[in-house]
Amino acid sequence: MATSSEPMCVDERKTSNVTIKEGDQAILKKGKTVRIFQIRKNRDIWLDKIKFSLDGAVGHYYGSTFVVKNGHMHKVQKTFKEAEVLGPEKGTDNRDLHDLDSNQKLSREDIEKMKKEGAKGQEIIEQLIENSTTFKGKTEYAQEKWVKKKKQKHVAEFTVLKPNTRLMCQMYHEKSPAKILNIRMDTLAQILTYGNVHAFTNVAVVDTCSGLVVGAVLERLGGYGKVFHFHPGERPVRPIVDNLNFPQEFLDNLYNFPFCEINSLKSEEGKSDDVIDNSHGDSVPSEGDSLSDTTVKQCTDSNTETNTGGESTESQDKDNTDPVARKRKAEMSTREANKILYSKRLSEAKELLLKRNIDCLIIASKFNPTPLVTTLIEYVAPSRPIVVYSQYKEAVMDAYAYLREIGCLVNYRVSETWLREYQILPMRTHPEIQMSAGGGYLLTATTIVKEQK
Amino acid sequence: MSLAKYHDKVKENDTVILYLGYDNMHAIKIKKGSVFQTRYGALRHNDIIGTTYGSRVHCPKGYLYILYPTPELWTSNLPHRTQILYTTDISVVSFQLDLKPGAVVVESGTGSASLSHSIIRSILPDGHLYTFEFHKERAQKAEEEFKDHSLSDYVTVTHKDVCQFGFDLEDVADAVFLDLPVPWDAIPSAKKALKKQGGRICSFSPCIEQVQKSCACFAELGFEEISTKECLVRNFDVRTINLPNPEFFSRDKTKSQPQKKGSRFDRDDMDAYSEETAENSAQCDIVESSDTKENTTSEVLDTPAWDYIGRKTAANFSFKAGISLGRMPGHTGYLTFATLYPL
């Protein structure tokens, strides 16, 4: 009956990821409010008008719920259910109910006083019910809804979660959708799936959505396979990748590729032997494997002595005694180190791209996608997916039209997805009152072997 | 061949996707000496062995492309033993269950293994899928397919009715997926299968009554963030459209009216679509008006720049549009997700 196929062992490293540690990026979730913070001991944060420190979270499992008392977090069991505070009395409809402020006898000061005295959430709600003239006249459903609303307002409980793509996408989509080019979760989901993003694939991503797509791709690769992040400007802007707190091994596989280098990549075609361009900076033997840009940042922060700089800095040893000069020398040598590192990484990226075995090309940027896709498609292996995202159907259609003309793809599809959420409650089931108006458009297609003309 | 890892050339026993054209694909298993009949004539397997994936292959009356089977292409072309989940829903499920390499997933029922293939792709190489199917032959067929696609290391197929007997797994899964007619019978056992540190669960049901019962069960058992969603896909057909401008005068009936190719002057709105062209066609020039001396019908009219989303001549307004015509999938199923937090 059952087949025998041994399950894989879960990494030790992975199990240790489930407890909250200092230095972690952590998401605090209260109802629909989702915010991200870095856990630093003795450092206060603000959430929902309450100031407190995150120390109390350290050591607990992610997914634990906490309540704030006197500026500190305390772990609690899950919050009470609405049904627990409802009494037997209820009304049948709202024909005699009037919406007046005087319905509630407790004032805001009374409630604040109770909170200060350390009253539990359930007690506060019960007091509110006691002091409401209309509560007992509400229907059972109205009572539940009322209690739910009061809980949201007065019970300061929240859950600490480990950041992942799903939560980051949700957070940004609710708070700053423009920063992620309005990519909705179902659109991002389609991008990852149609792109066949998985371990051992090499993915080229054009991302100007705060690193959401790069982060999602890194998560799906799990450290296996390389990511090439094409970005405008000198340095990529991807706060979401930082929030996702990937281990160094993942980031070592992430290459930055500024747009301004694309032309030089194109001109290096046919010269695949001497790709490693030694004209950028001194050619100094590097130590060990290439470092990612996070390590470069660490270099900048902490590096004073060790460097791979040129000999010019060592000749100034006589200035060692002067602290200002020493600091300046250190800064210069880290700048040198960074420059060399940067050009080394770039050369590596170029060499890899010129192999033309990219397994997936994803474009999700504010730029016109057509020149990006027609240029970068050169580096994609045959029979591989490409995915182009735009908030605007016209942009996707334009890319489609140009690619059709070039004739290098099959299995085209221009599409959008429609997402609707539902409230599921007995006798109260219906779609949610509000829904997303749009989640953007996708062009998906599969590359083929280019015909030799 | 392996759905887990791309490789370059077609080998015997590979499953390949034949792409003949829009909405015209087939999945075939390569066997020396076999022949596959297509609308373009016979395709000999021997001719494909050794070619590079993505190549064009010629048949007597046309050509087709050999594509590497991704789970998406497999889903579109696999032999159905049951109703399957399509890529739109599969994408949302994979995303909402936080699938990634190393994840351990429990699934029931396996069905035609459409979703199963996608799950395995997302969790390999160090994850695992435990999939349960109560129909003996379907369980066997799924196992054969996993073997054919070199995925056996990542999956365990069990022939079992989990609603009656449970999963018999404890504290192993990061995610559970249920596609069952009576999911609430399996939810308690699913909860047990999830890791103590917490995890995600999804139940897919076509009917709202099933969803209501499942949600009540989730709530009762202490699941949180219970959320029901629906995701539909809408495809666009990109075409050049020519909308003829109406004439506000009467034609002289004795004059002959040259019918140019591409002119849709007399036809119905329904036929206003031209053949698809990459560039805007100049073929829409149409007959001149009866009174004007200079024939300026083919000139682009002077329009303010901000108004310019297409090309306007005296006779036509041409533009490229993405059209959704006819029917689209209106419902596949409701996806209910929930989280189990650690105690």
mmCIF file of N, CA and C in Angstrom, chain A residues 29 63 65 78-82 84 148 151 159 161 166 424-425, chain B residues 96-97 106 167 169 171 173-178 183-203 211-228 336-343:
data_model
loop_
_atom_site.group_PDB
_atom_site.id
_atom_site.type_symbol
_atom_site.label_atom_id
_atom_site.label_comp_id
_atom_site.label_asym_id
_atom_site.label_seq_id
_atom_site.Cartn_x
_atom_site.Cartn_y
_atom_site.Cartn_z
ATOM 1 N N LYS A 29 2.168 41.905 14.551
ATOM 2 C CA LYS A 29 0.887 41.921 13.879
ATOM 3 C C LYS A 29 -0.231 42.082 14.901
ATOM 4 N N GLY A 63 5.361 33.435 16.359
ATOM 5 C CA GLY A 63 3.951 33.061 16.364
ATOM 6 C C GLY A 63 3.345 33.206 17.743
ATOM 7 N N THR A 65 1.955 35.163 21.070
ATOM 8 C CA THR A 65 1.188 36.386 21.273
ATOM 9 C C THR A 65 1.637 37.060 22.553
ATOM 10 N N LYS A 78 -3.574 32.663 23.756
ATOM 11 C CA LYS A 78 -4.365 33.353 22.762
ATOM 12 C C LYS A 78 -5.534 34.115 23.396
ATOM 13 N N THR A 79 -5.930 35.152 22.654
ATOM 14 C CA THR A 79 -6.981 36.006 23.167
ATOM 15 C C THR A 79 -8.316 35.259 23.270
ATOM 16 N N PHE A 80 -9.202 35.802 24.093
ATOM 17 C CA PHE A 80 -10.504 35.156 24.304
ATOM 18 C C PHE A 80 -11.347 35.279 23.035
ATOM 19 N N LYS A 81 -12.293 34.369 22.898
ATOM 20 C CA LYS A 81 -13.168 34.427 21.729
ATOM 21 C C LYS A 81 -14.365 35.324 22.046
ATOM 22 N N GLU A 82 -14.905 35.930 21.005
ATOM 23 C CA GLU A 82 -16.043 36.832 21.208
ATOM 24 C C GLU A 82 -17.176 36.135 21.958
ATOM 25 N N GLU A 84 -17.246 34.073 24.170
ATOM 26 C CA GLU A 84 -17.075 33.851 25.605
ATOM 27 C C GLU A 84 -17.649 34.971 26.454
ATOM 28 N N LYS A 148 -15.944 42.333 18.735
ATOM 29 C CA LYS A 148 -14.748 42.235 17.886
ATOM 30 C C LYS A 148 -14.136 43.616 17.693
ATOM 31 N N LYS A 151 -12.487 44.830 20.894
ATOM 32 C CA LYS A 151 -11.223 44.113 21.086
ATOM 33 C C LYS A 151 -10.111 44.802 20.298
ATOM 34 N N THR A 159 0.900 39.592 17.765
ATOM 35 C CA THR A 159 1.669 38.384 17.508
ATOM 36 C C THR A 159 2.986 38.773 16.866
ATOM 37 N N LEU A 161 5.882 37.687 14.372
ATOM 38 C CA LEU A 161 6.040 36.737 13.268
ATOM 39 C C LEU A 161 7.382 36.913 12.579
ATOM 40 N N ARG A 166 5.316 36.355 1.985
ATOM 41 C CA ARG A 166 3.864 36.555 2.083
ATOM 42 C C ARG A 166 3.538 37.742 2.981
ATOM 43 N N ILE A 424 -16.677 34.515 6.124
ATOM 44 C CA ILE A 424 -17.385 33.232 6.280
ATOM 45 C C ILE A 424 -17.837 33.140 7.722
ATOM 46 N N LEU A 425 -19.116 33.313 7.955
ATOM 47 C CA LEU A 425 -19.703 33.177 9.287
ATOM 48 C C LEU A 425 -21.090 32.574 9.106
ATOM 49 N N GLN B 96 0.700 31.156 -0.429
ATOM 50 C CA GLN B 96 0.086 31.321 0.893
ATOM 51 C C GLN B 96 0.533 30.263 1.896
ATOM 52 N N LEU B 97 1.016 29.139 1.404
ATOM 53 C CA LEU B 97 1.517 28.113 2.319
ATOM 54 C C LEU B 97 3.009 28.294 2.588
ATOM 55 N N VAL B 106 1.973 18.138 3.626
ATOM 56 C CA VAL B 106 1.057 16.991 3.625
ATOM 57 C C VAL B 106 -0.130 17.357 2.753
ATOM 58 N N PHE B 167 -3.996 10.981 9.057
ATOM 59 C CA PHE B 167 -2.716 10.981 8.354
ATOM 60 C C PHE B 167 -1.677 10.114 9.055
ATOM 61 N N LEU B 169 0.482 11.133 11.095
ATOM 62 C CA LEU B 169 1.728 11.893 11.123
ATOM 63 C C LEU B 169 1.623 12.893 12.262
ATOM 64 N N ASP B 171 3.627 16.278 14.142
ATOM 65 C CA ASP B 171 4.711 17.251 14.296
ATOM 66 C C ASP B 171 5.740 17.174 13.160
ATOM 67 N N ALA B 173 4.809 18.559 9.635
ATOM 68 C CA ALA B 173 4.516 19.363 8.451
ATOM 69 C C ALA B 173 4.592 20.862 8.703
ATOM 70 N N ASP B 174 5.139 21.570 7.692
ATOM 71 C CA ASP B 174 5.077 23.028 7.701
ATOM 72 C C ASP B 174 3.771 23.503 7.099
ATOM 73 N N ALA B 175 3.199 22.650 6.237
ATOM 74 C CA ALA B 175 1.963 23.042 5.569
ATOM 75 C C ALA B 175 1.138 21.817 5.233
ATOM 76 N N VAL B 176 -0.186 22.001 5.273
ATOM 77 C CA VAL B 176 -1.109 20.934 4.897
ATOM 78 C C VAL B 176 -2.065 21.477 3.849
ATOM 79 N N PHE B 177 -2.344 20.652 2.836
ATOM 80 C CA PHE B 177 -3.310 21.052 1.821
ATOM 81 C C PHE B 177 -4.402 20.002 1.718
ATOM 82 N N LEU B 178 -5.648 20.456 1.783
ATOM 83 C CA LEU B 178 -6.783 19.532 1.704
ATOM 84 C C LEU B 178 -7.666 19.863 0.522
ATOM 85 N N PRO B 183 -13.719 18.022 4.209
ATOM 86 C CA PRO B 183 -12.426 18.358 4.821
ATOM 87 C C PRO B 183 -12.436 18.375 6.340
ATOM 88 N N TRP B 184 -13.568 18.738 6.970
ATOM 89 C CA TRP B 184 -13.570 18.843 8.434
ATOM 90 C C TRP B 184 -13.325 17.494 9.097
ATOM 91 N N ASP B 185 -13.520 16.412 8.381
ATOM 92 C CA ASP B 185 -13.191 15.104 8.942
ATOM 93 C C ASP B 185 -11.692 14.894 9.027
ATOM 94 N N ALA B 186 -10.945 15.622 8.204
ATOM 95 C CA ALA B 186 -9.496 15.423 8.193
ATOM 96 C C ALA B 186 -8.753 16.526 8.933
ATOM 97 N N ILE B 187 -9.452 17.613 9.236
ATOM 98 C CA ILE B 187 -8.754 18.754 9.841
ATOM 99 C C ILE B 187 -8.135 18.438 11.204
ATOM 100 N N PRO B 188 -8.808 17.719 12.084
ATOM 101 C CA PRO B 188 -8.150 17.393 13.365
ATOM 102 C C PRO B 188 -6.835 16.642 13.174
ATOM 103 N N SER B 189 -6.846 15.664 12.271
ATOM 104 C CA SER B 189 -5.627 14.905 12.015
ATOM 105 C C SER B 189 -4.573 15.782 11.349
ATOM 106 N N ALA B 190 -5.038 16.732 10.519
ATOM 107 C CA ALA B 190 -4.111 17.656 9.873
ATOM 108 C C ALA B 190 -3.419 18.514 10.917
ATOM 109 N N LYS B 191 -4.187 18.935 11.897
ATOM 110 C CA LYS B 191 -3.613 19.769 12.963
ATOM 111 C C LYS B 191 -2.494 19.024 13.680
ATOM 112 N N LYS B 192 -2.738 17.737 13.904
ATOM 113 C CA LYS B 192 -1.725 16.937 14.590
ATOM 114 C C LYS B 192 -0.471 16.813 13.737
ATOM 115 N N ALA B 193 -0.663 16.706 12.424
ATOM 116 C CA ALA B 193 0.477 16.518 11.530
ATOM 117 C C ALA B 193 1.366 17.745 11.481
ATOM 118 N N LEU B 194 0.784 18.916 11.736
ATOM 119 C CA LEU B 194 1.572 20.149 11.668
ATOM 120 C C LEU B 194 2.604 20.197 12.773
ATOM 121 N N LYS B 195 3.694 20.896 12.503
ATOM 122 C CA LYS B 195 4.758 21.007 13.502
ATOM 123 C C LYS B 195 4.283 21.791 14.714
ATOM 124 N N LYS B 196 4.867 21.469 15.846
ATOM 125 C CA LYS B 196 4.502 22.158 17.084
ATOM 126 C C LYS B 196 4.856 23.629 17.023
ATOM 127 N N GLN B 197 5.869 23.953 16.221
ATOM 128 C CA GLN B 197 6.250 25.370 16.126
ATOM 129 C C GLN B 197 5.267 26.140 15.269
ATOM 130 N N GLY B 198 4.297 25.451 14.683
ATOM 131 C CA GLY B 198 3.280 26.136 13.902
ATOM 132 C C GLY B 198 3.386 25.840 12.422
ATOM 133 N N GLY B 199 2.370 26.230 11.690
ATOM 134 C CA GLY B 199 2.371 26.005 10.252
ATOM 135 C C GLY B 199 1.134 26.574 9.602
ATOM 136 N N ARG B 200 1.019 26.315 8.317
ATOM 137 C CA ARG B 200 -0.104 26.847 7.540
ATOM 138 C C ARG B 200 -0.938 25.703 7.005
ATOM 139 N N ILE B 201 -2.205 26.013 6.779
ATOM 140 C CA ILE B 201 -3.093 24.995 6.230
ATOM 141 C C ILE B 201 -3.975 25.625 5.163
ATOM 142 N N CYS B 202 -4.358 24.812 4.191
ATOM 143 C CA CYS B 202 -5.260 25.302 3.157
ATOM 144 C C CYS B 202 -6.293 24.235 2.858
ATOM 145 N N SER B 203 -7.538 24.684 2.701
ATOM 146 C CA SER B 203 -8.579 23.762 2.262
ATOM 147 C C SER B 203 -9.226 24.345 1.022
ATOM 148 N N VAL B 211 -17.114 25.327 2.735
ATOM 149 C CA VAL B 211 -16.228 26.348 3.282
ATOM 150 C C VAL B 211 -16.696 26.765 4.669
ATOM 151 N N GLN B 212 -17.981 26.942 4.816
ATOM 152 C CA GLN B 212 -18.520 27.360 6.117
ATOM 153 C C GLN B 212 -18.190 26.337 7.187
ATOM 154 N N LYS B 213 -18.401 25.081 6.849
ATOM 155 C CA LYS B 213 -18.133 24.037 7.844
ATOM 156 C C LYS B 213 -16.641 23.956 8.158
ATOM 157 N N SER B 214 -15.819 24.080 7.112
ATOM 158 C CA SER B 214 -14.378 24.002 7.336
ATOM 159 C C SER B 214 -13.902 25.143 8.220
ATOM 160 N N CYS B 215 -14.403 26.354 7.947
ATOM 161 C CA CYS B 215 -13.988 27.512 8.745
ATOM 162 C C CYS B 215 -14.404 27.344 10.197
ATOM 163 N N ALA B 216 -15.606 26.840 10.407
ATOM 164 C CA ALA B 216 -16.060 26.616 11.782
ATOM 165 C C ALA B 216 -15.135 25.617 12.469
ATOM 166 N N CYS B 217 -14.739 24.599 11.735
ATOM 167 C CA CYS B 217 -13.842 23.578 12.294
ATOM 168 C C CYS B 217 -12.479 24.170 12.610
ATOM 169 N N PHE B 218 -11.941 24.987 11.716
ATOM 170 C CA PHE B 218 -10.651 25.629 11.955
ATOM 171 C C PHE B 218 -10.710 26.466 13.229
ATOM 172 N N ALA B 219 -11.769 27.257 13.347
ATOM 173 C CA ALA B 219 -11.912 28.139 14.507
ATOM 174 C C ALA B 219 -11.992 27.330 15.791
ATOM 175 N N GLU B 220 -12.777 26.294 15.730
ATOM 176 C CA GLU B 220 -12.958 25.429 16.902
ATOM 177 C C GLU B 220 -11.632 24.827 17.366
ATOM 178 N N LEU B 221 -10.794 24.444 16.416
ATOM 179 C CA LEU B 221 -9.548 23.764 16.775
ATOM 180 C C LEU B 221 -8.407 24.718 17.067
ATOM 181 N N GLY B 222 -8.693 26.025 17.048
ATOM 182 C CA GLY B 222 -7.672 26.983 17.452
ATOM 183 C C GLY B 222 -6.803 27.514 16.331
ATOM 184 N N PHE B 223 -7.199 27.310 15.100
ATOM 185 C CA PHE B 223 -6.462 27.926 14.000
ATOM 186 C C PHE B 223 -6.782 29.418 13.994
ATOM 187 N N GLU B 224 -5.847 30.214 13.464
ATOM 188 C CA GLU B 224 -6.077 31.666 13.428
ATOM 189 C C GLU B 224 -5.877 32.198 12.027
ATOM 190 N N GLU B 225 -6.203 33.486 11.906
ATOM 191 C CA GLU B 225 -6.062 34.148 10.600
ATOM 192 C C GLU B 225 -6.759 33.352 9.510
ATOM 193 N N ILE B 226 -7.950 32.884 9.827
ATOM 194 C CA ILE B 226 -8.712 32.097 8.853
ATOM 195 C C ILE B 226 -9.197 33.053 7.772
ATOM 196 N N SER B 227 -8.852 32.732 6.551
ATOM 197 C CA SER B 227 -9.155 33.660 5.470
ATOM 198 C C SER B 227 -9.559 32.884 4.228
ATOM 199 N N THR B 228 -10.666 33.257 3.629
ATOM 200 C CA THR B 228 -11.132 32.573 2.424
ATOM 201 C C THR B 228 -11.019 33.507 1.244
ATOM 202 N N THR B 336 -9.355 28.412 1.395
ATOM 203 C CA THR B 336 -9.373 28.877 2.781
ATOM 204 C C THR B 336 -8.026 28.585 3.408
ATOM 205 N N PHE B 337 -7.387 29.620 3.922
ATOM 206 C CA PHE B 337 -6.084 29.468 4.558
ATOM 207 C C PHE B 337 -6.210 29.766 6.035
ATOM 208 N N ALA B 338 -5.348 29.152 6.807
ATOM 209 C CA ALA B 338 -5.310 29.446 8.240
ATOM 210 C C ALA B 338 -3.910 29.159 8.766
ATOM 211 N N THR B 339 -3.629 29.730 9.925
ATOM 212 C CA THR B 339 -2.320 29.515 10.544
ATOM 213 C C THR B 339 -2.506 28.824 11.876
ATOM 214 N N LEU B 340 -1.602 27.907 12.163
ATOM 215 C CA LEU B 340 -1.573 27.321 13.496
ATOM 216 C C LEU B 340 -0.359 27.891 14.187
ATOM 217 N N TYR B 341 -0.588 28.601 15.277
ATOM 218 C CA TYR B 341 0.536 29.169 16.010
ATOM 219 C C TYR B 341 0.984 28.221 17.101
ATOM 220 N N PRO B 342 2.233 28.343 17.527
ATOM 221 C CA PRO B 342 2.675 27.481 18.634
ATOM 222 C C PRO B 342 1.957 27.891 19.918
ATOM 223 N N LEU B 343 1.861 26.946 20.839
ATOM 224 C CA LEU B 343 1.150 27.246 22.085
ATOM 225 C C LEU B 343 1.973 28.158 22.985
#
